[in-house]
Coordinates of C-alpha atoms in Angstrom, one line a residue:
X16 CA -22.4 -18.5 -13.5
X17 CA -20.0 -19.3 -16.0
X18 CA -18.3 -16.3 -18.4
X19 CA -16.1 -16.4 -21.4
X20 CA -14.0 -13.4 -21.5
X21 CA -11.4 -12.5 -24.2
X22 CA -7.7 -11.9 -22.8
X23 CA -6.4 -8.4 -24.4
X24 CA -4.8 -9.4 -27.6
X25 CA -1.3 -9.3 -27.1
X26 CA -0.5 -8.0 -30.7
X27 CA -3.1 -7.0 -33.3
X28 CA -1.3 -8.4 -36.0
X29 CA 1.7 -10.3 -34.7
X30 CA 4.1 -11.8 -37.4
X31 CA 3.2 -15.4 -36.3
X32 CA 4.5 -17.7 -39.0
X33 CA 1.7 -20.0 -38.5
X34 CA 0.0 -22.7 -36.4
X35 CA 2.8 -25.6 -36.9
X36 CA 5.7 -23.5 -36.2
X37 CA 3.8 -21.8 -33.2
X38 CA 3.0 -25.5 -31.2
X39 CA 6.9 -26.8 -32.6
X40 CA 8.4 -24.2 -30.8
X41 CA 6.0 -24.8 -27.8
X42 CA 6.7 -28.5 -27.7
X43 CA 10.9 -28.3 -27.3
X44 CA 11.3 -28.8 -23.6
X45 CA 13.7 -25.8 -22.5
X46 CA 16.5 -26.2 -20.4
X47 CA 17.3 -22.7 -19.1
X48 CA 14.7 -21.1 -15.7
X49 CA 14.5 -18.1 -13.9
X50 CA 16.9 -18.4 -10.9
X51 CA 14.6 -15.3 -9.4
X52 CA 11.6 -15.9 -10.0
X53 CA 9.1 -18.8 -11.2
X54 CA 5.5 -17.8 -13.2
X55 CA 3.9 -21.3 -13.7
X56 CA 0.3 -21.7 -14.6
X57 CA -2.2 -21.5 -11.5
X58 CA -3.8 -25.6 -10.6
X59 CA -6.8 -24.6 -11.3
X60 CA -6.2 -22.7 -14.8
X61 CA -6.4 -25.8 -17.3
X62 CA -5.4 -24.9 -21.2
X63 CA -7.4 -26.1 -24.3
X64 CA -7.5 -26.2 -27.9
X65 CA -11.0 -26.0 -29.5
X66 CA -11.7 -25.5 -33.2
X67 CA -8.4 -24.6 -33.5
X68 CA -8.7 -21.9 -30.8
X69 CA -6.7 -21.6 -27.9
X70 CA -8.4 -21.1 -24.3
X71 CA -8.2 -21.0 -20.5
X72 CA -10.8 -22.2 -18.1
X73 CA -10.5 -20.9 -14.4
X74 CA -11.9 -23.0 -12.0
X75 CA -11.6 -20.7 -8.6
X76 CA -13.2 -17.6 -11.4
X77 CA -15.1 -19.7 -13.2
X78 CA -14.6 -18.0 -16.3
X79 CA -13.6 -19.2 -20.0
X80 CA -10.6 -16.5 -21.6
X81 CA -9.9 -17.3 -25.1
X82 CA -6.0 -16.4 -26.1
X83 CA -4.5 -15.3 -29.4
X84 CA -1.4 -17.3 -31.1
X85 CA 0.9 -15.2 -29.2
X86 CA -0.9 -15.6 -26.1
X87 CA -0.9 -19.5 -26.5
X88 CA 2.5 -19.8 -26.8
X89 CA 3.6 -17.8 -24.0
X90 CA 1.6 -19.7 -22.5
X91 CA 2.1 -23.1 -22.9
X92 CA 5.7 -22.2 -22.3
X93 CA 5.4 -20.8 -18.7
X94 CA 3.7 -24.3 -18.6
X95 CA 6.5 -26.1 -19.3
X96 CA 8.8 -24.3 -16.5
X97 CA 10.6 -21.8 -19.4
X98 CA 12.0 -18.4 -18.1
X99 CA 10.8 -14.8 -19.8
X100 CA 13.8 -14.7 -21.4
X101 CA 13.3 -18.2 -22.8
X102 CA 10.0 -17.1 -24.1
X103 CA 11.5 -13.7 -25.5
X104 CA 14.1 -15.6 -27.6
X105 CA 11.1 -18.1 -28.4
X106 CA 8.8 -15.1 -29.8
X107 CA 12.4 -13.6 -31.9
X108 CA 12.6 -17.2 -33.4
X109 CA 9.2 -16.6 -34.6
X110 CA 10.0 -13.1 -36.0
X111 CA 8.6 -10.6 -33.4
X112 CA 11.4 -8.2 -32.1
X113 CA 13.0 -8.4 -28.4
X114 CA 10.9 -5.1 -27.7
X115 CA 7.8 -5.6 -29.0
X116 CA 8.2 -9.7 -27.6
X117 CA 9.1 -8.0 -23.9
X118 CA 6.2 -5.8 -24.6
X119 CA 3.6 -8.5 -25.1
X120 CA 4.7 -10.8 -23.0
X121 CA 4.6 -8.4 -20.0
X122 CA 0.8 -7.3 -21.1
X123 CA -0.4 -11.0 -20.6
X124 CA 2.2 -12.3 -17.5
X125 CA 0.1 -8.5 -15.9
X126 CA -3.4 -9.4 -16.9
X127 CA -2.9 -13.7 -16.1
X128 CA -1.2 -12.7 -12.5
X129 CA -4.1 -10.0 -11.6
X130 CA -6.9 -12.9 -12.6
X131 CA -5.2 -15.3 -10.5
X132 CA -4.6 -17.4 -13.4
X133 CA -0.5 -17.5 -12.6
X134 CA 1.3 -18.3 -10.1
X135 CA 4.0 -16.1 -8.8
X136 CA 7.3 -18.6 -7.2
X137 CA 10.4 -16.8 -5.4
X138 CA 13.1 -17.2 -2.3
X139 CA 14.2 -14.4 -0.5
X140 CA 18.0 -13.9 0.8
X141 CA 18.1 -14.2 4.5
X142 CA 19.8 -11.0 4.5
X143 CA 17.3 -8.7 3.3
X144 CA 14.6 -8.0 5.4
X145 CA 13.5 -6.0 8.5
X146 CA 10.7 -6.2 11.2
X147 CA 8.2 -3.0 12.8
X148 CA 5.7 -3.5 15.0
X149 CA 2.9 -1.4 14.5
X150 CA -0.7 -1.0 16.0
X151 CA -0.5 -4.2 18.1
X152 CA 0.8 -6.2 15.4
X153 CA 4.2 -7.4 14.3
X154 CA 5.2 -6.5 10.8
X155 CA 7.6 -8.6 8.8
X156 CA 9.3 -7.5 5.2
X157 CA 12.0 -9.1 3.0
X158 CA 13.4 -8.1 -0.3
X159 CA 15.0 -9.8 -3.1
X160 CA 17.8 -6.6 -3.1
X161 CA 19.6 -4.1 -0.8
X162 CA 17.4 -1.4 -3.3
X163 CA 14.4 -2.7 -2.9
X164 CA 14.8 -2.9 1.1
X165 CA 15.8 0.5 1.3
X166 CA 12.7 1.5 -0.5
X167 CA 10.5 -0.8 2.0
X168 CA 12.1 0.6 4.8
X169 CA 11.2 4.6 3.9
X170 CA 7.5 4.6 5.2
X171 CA 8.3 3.1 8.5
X172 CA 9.8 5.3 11.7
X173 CA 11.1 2.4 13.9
X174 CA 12.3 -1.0 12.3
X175 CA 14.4 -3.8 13.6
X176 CA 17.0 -4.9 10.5
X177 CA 18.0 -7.7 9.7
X178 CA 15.2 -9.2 11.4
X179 CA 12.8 -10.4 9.0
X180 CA 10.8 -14.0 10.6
X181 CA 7.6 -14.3 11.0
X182 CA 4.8 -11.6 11.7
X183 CA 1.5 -11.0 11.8
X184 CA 1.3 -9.0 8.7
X185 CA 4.4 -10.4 6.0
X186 CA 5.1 -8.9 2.7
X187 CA 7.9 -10.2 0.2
X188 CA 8.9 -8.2 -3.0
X189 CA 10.8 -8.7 -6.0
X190 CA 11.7 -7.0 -8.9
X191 CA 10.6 -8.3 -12.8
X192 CA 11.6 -6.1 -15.3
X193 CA 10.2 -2.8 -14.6
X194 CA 8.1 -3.8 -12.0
X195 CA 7.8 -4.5 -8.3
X196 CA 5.9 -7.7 -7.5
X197 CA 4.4 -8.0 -3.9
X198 CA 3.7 -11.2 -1.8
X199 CA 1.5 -11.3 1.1
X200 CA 1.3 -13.7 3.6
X201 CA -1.9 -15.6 2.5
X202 CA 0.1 -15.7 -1.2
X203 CA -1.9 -12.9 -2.7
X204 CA 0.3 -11.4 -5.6
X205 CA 0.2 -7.4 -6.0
X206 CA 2.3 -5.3 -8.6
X207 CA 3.4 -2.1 -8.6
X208 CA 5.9 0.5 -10.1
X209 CA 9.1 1.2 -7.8
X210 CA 8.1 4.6 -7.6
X211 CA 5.2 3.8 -5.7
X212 CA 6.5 0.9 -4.1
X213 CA 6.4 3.1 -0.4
X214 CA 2.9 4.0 -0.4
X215 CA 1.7 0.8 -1.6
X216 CA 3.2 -0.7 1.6
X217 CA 1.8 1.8 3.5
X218 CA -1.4 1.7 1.8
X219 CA -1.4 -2.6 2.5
X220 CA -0.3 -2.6 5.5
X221 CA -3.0 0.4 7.1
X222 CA -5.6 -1.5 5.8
X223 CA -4.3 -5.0 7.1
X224 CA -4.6 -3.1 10.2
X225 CA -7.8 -1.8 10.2
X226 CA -9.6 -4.5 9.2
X227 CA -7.7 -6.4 12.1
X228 CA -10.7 -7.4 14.7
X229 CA -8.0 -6.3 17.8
X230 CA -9.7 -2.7 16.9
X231 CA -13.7 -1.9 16.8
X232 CA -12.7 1.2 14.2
X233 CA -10.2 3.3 12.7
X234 CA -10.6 7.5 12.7
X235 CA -8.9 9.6 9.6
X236 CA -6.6 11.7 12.0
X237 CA -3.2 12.1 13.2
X238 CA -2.0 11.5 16.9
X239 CA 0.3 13.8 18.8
X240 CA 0.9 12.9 22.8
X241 CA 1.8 15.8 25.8
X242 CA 3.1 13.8 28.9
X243 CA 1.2 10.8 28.2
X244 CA -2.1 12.4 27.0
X245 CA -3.7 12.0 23.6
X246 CA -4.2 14.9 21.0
X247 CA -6.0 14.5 17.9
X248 CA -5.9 16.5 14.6
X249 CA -9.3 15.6 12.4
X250 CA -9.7 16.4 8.9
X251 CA -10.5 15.7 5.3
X252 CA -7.0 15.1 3.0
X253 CA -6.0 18.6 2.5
X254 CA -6.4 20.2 6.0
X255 CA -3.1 20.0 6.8
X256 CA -2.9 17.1 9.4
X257 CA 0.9 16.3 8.5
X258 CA 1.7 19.9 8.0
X259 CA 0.8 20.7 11.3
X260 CA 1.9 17.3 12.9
X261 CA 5.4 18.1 11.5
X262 CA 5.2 22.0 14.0
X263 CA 4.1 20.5 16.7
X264 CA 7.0 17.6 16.8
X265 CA 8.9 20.3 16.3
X266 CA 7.3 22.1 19.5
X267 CA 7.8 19.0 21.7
X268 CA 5.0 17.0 21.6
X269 CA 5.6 13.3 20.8
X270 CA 4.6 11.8 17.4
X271 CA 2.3 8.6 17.1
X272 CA 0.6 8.7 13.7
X273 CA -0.5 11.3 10.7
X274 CA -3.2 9.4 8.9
X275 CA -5.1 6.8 10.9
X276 CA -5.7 6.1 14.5
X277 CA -6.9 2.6 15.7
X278 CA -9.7 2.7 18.5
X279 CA -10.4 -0.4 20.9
X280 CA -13.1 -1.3 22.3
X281 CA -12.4 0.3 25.7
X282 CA -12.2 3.7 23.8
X283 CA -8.2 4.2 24.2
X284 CA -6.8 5.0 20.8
X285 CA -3.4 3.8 19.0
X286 CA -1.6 6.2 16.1
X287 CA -0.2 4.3 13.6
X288 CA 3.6 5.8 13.7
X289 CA 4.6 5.2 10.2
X290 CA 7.3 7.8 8.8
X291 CA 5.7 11.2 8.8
X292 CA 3.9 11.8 4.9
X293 CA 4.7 15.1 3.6
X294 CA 3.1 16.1 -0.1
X295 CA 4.3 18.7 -2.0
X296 CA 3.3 21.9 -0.2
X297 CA 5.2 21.4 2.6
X298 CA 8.6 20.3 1.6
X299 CA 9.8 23.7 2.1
X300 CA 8.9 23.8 5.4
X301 CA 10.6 20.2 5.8
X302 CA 13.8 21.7 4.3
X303 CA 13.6 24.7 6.7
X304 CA 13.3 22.0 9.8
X305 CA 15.5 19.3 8.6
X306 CA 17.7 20.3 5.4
X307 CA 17.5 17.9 2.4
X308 CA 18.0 15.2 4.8
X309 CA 14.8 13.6 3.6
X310 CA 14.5 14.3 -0.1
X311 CA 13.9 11.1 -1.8
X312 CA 10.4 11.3 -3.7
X313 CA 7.9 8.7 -3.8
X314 CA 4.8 8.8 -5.8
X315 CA 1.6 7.5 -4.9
X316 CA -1.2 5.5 -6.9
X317 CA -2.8 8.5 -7.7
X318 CA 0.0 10.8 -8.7
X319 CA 0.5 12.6 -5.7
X320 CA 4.3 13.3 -4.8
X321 CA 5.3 12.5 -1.1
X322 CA 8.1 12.3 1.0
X323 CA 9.0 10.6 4.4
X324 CA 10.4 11.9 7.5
X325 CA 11.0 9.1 10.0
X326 CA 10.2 10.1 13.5
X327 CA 12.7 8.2 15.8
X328 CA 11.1 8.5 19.4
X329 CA 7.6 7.8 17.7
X330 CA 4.9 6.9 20.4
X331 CA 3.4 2.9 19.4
X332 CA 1.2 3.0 22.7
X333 CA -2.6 3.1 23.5
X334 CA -3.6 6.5 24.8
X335 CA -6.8 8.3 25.8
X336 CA -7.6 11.0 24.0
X337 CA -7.5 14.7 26.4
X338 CA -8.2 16.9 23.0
X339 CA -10.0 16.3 19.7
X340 CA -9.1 18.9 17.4
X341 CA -11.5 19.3 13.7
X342 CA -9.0 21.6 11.5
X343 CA -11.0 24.0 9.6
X344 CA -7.8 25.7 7.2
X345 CA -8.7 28.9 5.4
X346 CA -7.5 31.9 3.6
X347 CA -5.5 34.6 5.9
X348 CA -7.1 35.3 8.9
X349 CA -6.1 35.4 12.9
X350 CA -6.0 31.2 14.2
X351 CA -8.7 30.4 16.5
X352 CA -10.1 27.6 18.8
X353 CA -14.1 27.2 19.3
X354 CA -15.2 25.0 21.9
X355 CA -17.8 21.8 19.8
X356 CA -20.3 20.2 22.3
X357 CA -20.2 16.4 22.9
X358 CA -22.9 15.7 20.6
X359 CA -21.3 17.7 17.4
X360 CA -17.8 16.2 18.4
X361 CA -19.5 12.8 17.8
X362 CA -21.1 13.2 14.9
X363 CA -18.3 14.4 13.7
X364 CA -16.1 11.5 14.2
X365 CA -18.2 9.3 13.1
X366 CA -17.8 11.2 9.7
X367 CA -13.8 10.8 10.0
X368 CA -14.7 7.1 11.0
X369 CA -14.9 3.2 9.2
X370 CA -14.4 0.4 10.2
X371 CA -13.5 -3.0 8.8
X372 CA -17.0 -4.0 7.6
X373 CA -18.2 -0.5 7.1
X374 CA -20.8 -0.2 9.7
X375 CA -19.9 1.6 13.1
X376 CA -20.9 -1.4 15.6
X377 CA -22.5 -0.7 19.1
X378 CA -19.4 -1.7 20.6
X379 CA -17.7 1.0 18.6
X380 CA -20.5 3.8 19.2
X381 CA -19.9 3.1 23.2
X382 CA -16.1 3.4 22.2
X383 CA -16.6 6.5 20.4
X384 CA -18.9 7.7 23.1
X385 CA -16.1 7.2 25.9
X386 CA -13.5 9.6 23.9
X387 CA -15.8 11.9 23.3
X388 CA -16.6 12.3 27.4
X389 CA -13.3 12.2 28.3
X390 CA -12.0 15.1 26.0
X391 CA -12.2 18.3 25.2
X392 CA -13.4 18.8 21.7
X393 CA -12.7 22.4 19.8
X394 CA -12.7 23.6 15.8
X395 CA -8.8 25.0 15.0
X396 CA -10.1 27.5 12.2
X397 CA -6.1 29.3 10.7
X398 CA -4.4 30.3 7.6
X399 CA -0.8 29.3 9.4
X400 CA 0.1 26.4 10.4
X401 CA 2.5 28.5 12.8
X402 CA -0.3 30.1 14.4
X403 CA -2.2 27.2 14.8
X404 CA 0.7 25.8 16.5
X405 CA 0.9 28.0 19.3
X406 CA -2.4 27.8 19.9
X407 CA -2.2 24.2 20.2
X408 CA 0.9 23.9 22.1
X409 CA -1.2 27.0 24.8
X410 CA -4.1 24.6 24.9
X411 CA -1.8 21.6 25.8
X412 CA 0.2 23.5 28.4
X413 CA -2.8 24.5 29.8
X414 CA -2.7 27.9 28.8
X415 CA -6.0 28.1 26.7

């Protein structure tokens, strides 16, 4: 069905001179474009005057969005191939200040780009860019900057620099103005603040791999390994997965993911070894461990703090799991392991489960089935995540 939708106004009451000085400006061809970057109009986005109102009609969307003066112009000159700053110096010519023109221009470049009405243009230097290869698939990201690499680079544990080519999964980014702009490899465009540049990877790239059809589900947990066998810490956000993950690599077990763990149809299970996530509340215990050796700050989309602690011998195989551990984190209180029959232990996991369509397939219930048989499932109830580390660290030596 077809809808007409207003674009936000990019000024209430913008000093326009008027009509005619608005569409003479927007006919003079400029010379000057962005060496960086190129916004052009998308082929399907056609522009249109009608009763003396200015409008867009999206094809792919299907969708009419009427444009104000300001609006219009800006447009009509990304149409023509002129840089922002061409289009700032335009909107100064036409009385609006270089703030309030970067202002309003941004609004509307943000709003065009998220409706798929723009399109987003940009080469990458062959020098910036690095390669990871993560839950059977090969990740490959380039930067516009040295900067922006380095900010790419923070989520992952092991990465080949330098060594951008193809992959699997590819993801470009550029800087505009205060913003980080984000290319997959089907073209999508995504933007984000630098701050949160880290765990917007991170965030793209986990689900890239979830919804990958080489794995039948995913489970919410983190993945430790003893000599080759699996460990599994379960639990909502807040139960101190990474908390915990970061005593036991500390013990001596071998770290292969804090957040997700891929499952195949044959019921072996794959961590997804990005750079151990730490919020807040346990970047004392990372100073303790590791000094201020990892004390750059990244903030997610929604507001949480974290920080990243690469873990170089990270484990990127398939394991099966030995022990499924649910963390149940209270107040005070001796640490203590309860043995959970099969049939809890599955239900369970099928609460810390999803999968790329949101249903848990057969194919995944046999799967789910076959970890749950082969391990030993038990409730960690503690207060400390030291105590709850040498329990686990008994139960994995056998001593529990």
């Amino acid at each position: 069905m077809l809808r007409q939708q207003r674009i936000p106004d990019a000024v209430a009451a913008s000093p326009v001179q008027g009509e005619a000085d608005l569409f003479t400006l927007v006919e003079a061809v400029l010379e000057r474009s962005s060496a960086e970057m190129v916004l052009r109009p998308a082929p399907d986005a056609v522009f249109a005057l009608l009763d003396g109102r200015s409008m867009l009609f999206s094809e792919a969307g299907q969708k009419i969005f009427e444009l104000d003066r300001v609006g219009a112009f800006i447009w009509c000159k990304l149409a023509q191939g002129a840089s922002l700053e061409d289009i700032y110096q335009g909107l100064g010519a036409l009385g609006i200040d270089e703030h309030t023109a970067r202002q309003f221009t941004r609004q509307v470049v943000n709003v065009w780009i998220d409706r798929a009405l723009l399109e987003v243009d940009w080469r990458m230097p062959a020098d910036c860019a690095f390669s990871a290869n993560l839950g059977r698939h090969r990740i490959s990201v380039r930067a516009a900057s040295r900067d922006l690499l380095g900010r790419l680079i923070s989520p992952f544990c092991v990465s080949d620099q330098d060594a951008g080519g193809d992959g699997d999964i590819a993801i470009e980014a550029m800087m505009l103005d205060e913003q980080v702009f984000l290319r997959g490899e089907d073209s999508s465009i995504a933007r984000c603040e630098v701050e949160a540049l880290a765990p917007t990877i991170k965030a793209h790239v986990t689900e890239r791999l979830i919804r990958s059809n080489r794995w039948v589900f995913s489970l919410h947990a983190a993945s430790l390994v003893k000599d080759g066998m699996g460990l599994l810490l379960c639990g909502q956000p807040g139960a101190g997965k990474s908390t915990l993950t970061l005593q036991l690599i500390d013990a001596g077990l071998q770290y292969a993911g804090d957040d997700v763990a891929l499952v195949g149809a044959d019921g072996m299970i794959c961590g997804i070894p990005f750079a151990l996530t730490l919020k807040e509340g346990s970047w004392d215990l990372l100073s303790r461990l590791h000094g201020n050796r990892y004390d750059a700050t990244h903030c997610r989309s929604d507001g949480v703090r974290v920080r990243y602690v690469p873990i170089p011998d990270a484990q990127n195989q398939c394991v099966s799991a030995s022990w499924i551990i649910f963390l149940n984190r209270g107040a005070g209180g001796p640490a203590e392991l309860t043995a959970i029959d099969q049939l809890d232990s599955m239900k369970r996991l099928i609460e810390n489960a999803f999968a790329a369509d949101g249903r848990l397939s057969q194919a995944g219930f046999f799967a789910l089935k076959r970890i749950v048989a082969g391990a030993r499932s038990l409730q960690l109830t503690y207060g400390e995540a030291v105590e709850a580390r040498r329990l686990l660290m008994e139960l994995c030596n056998g001593k529990a």
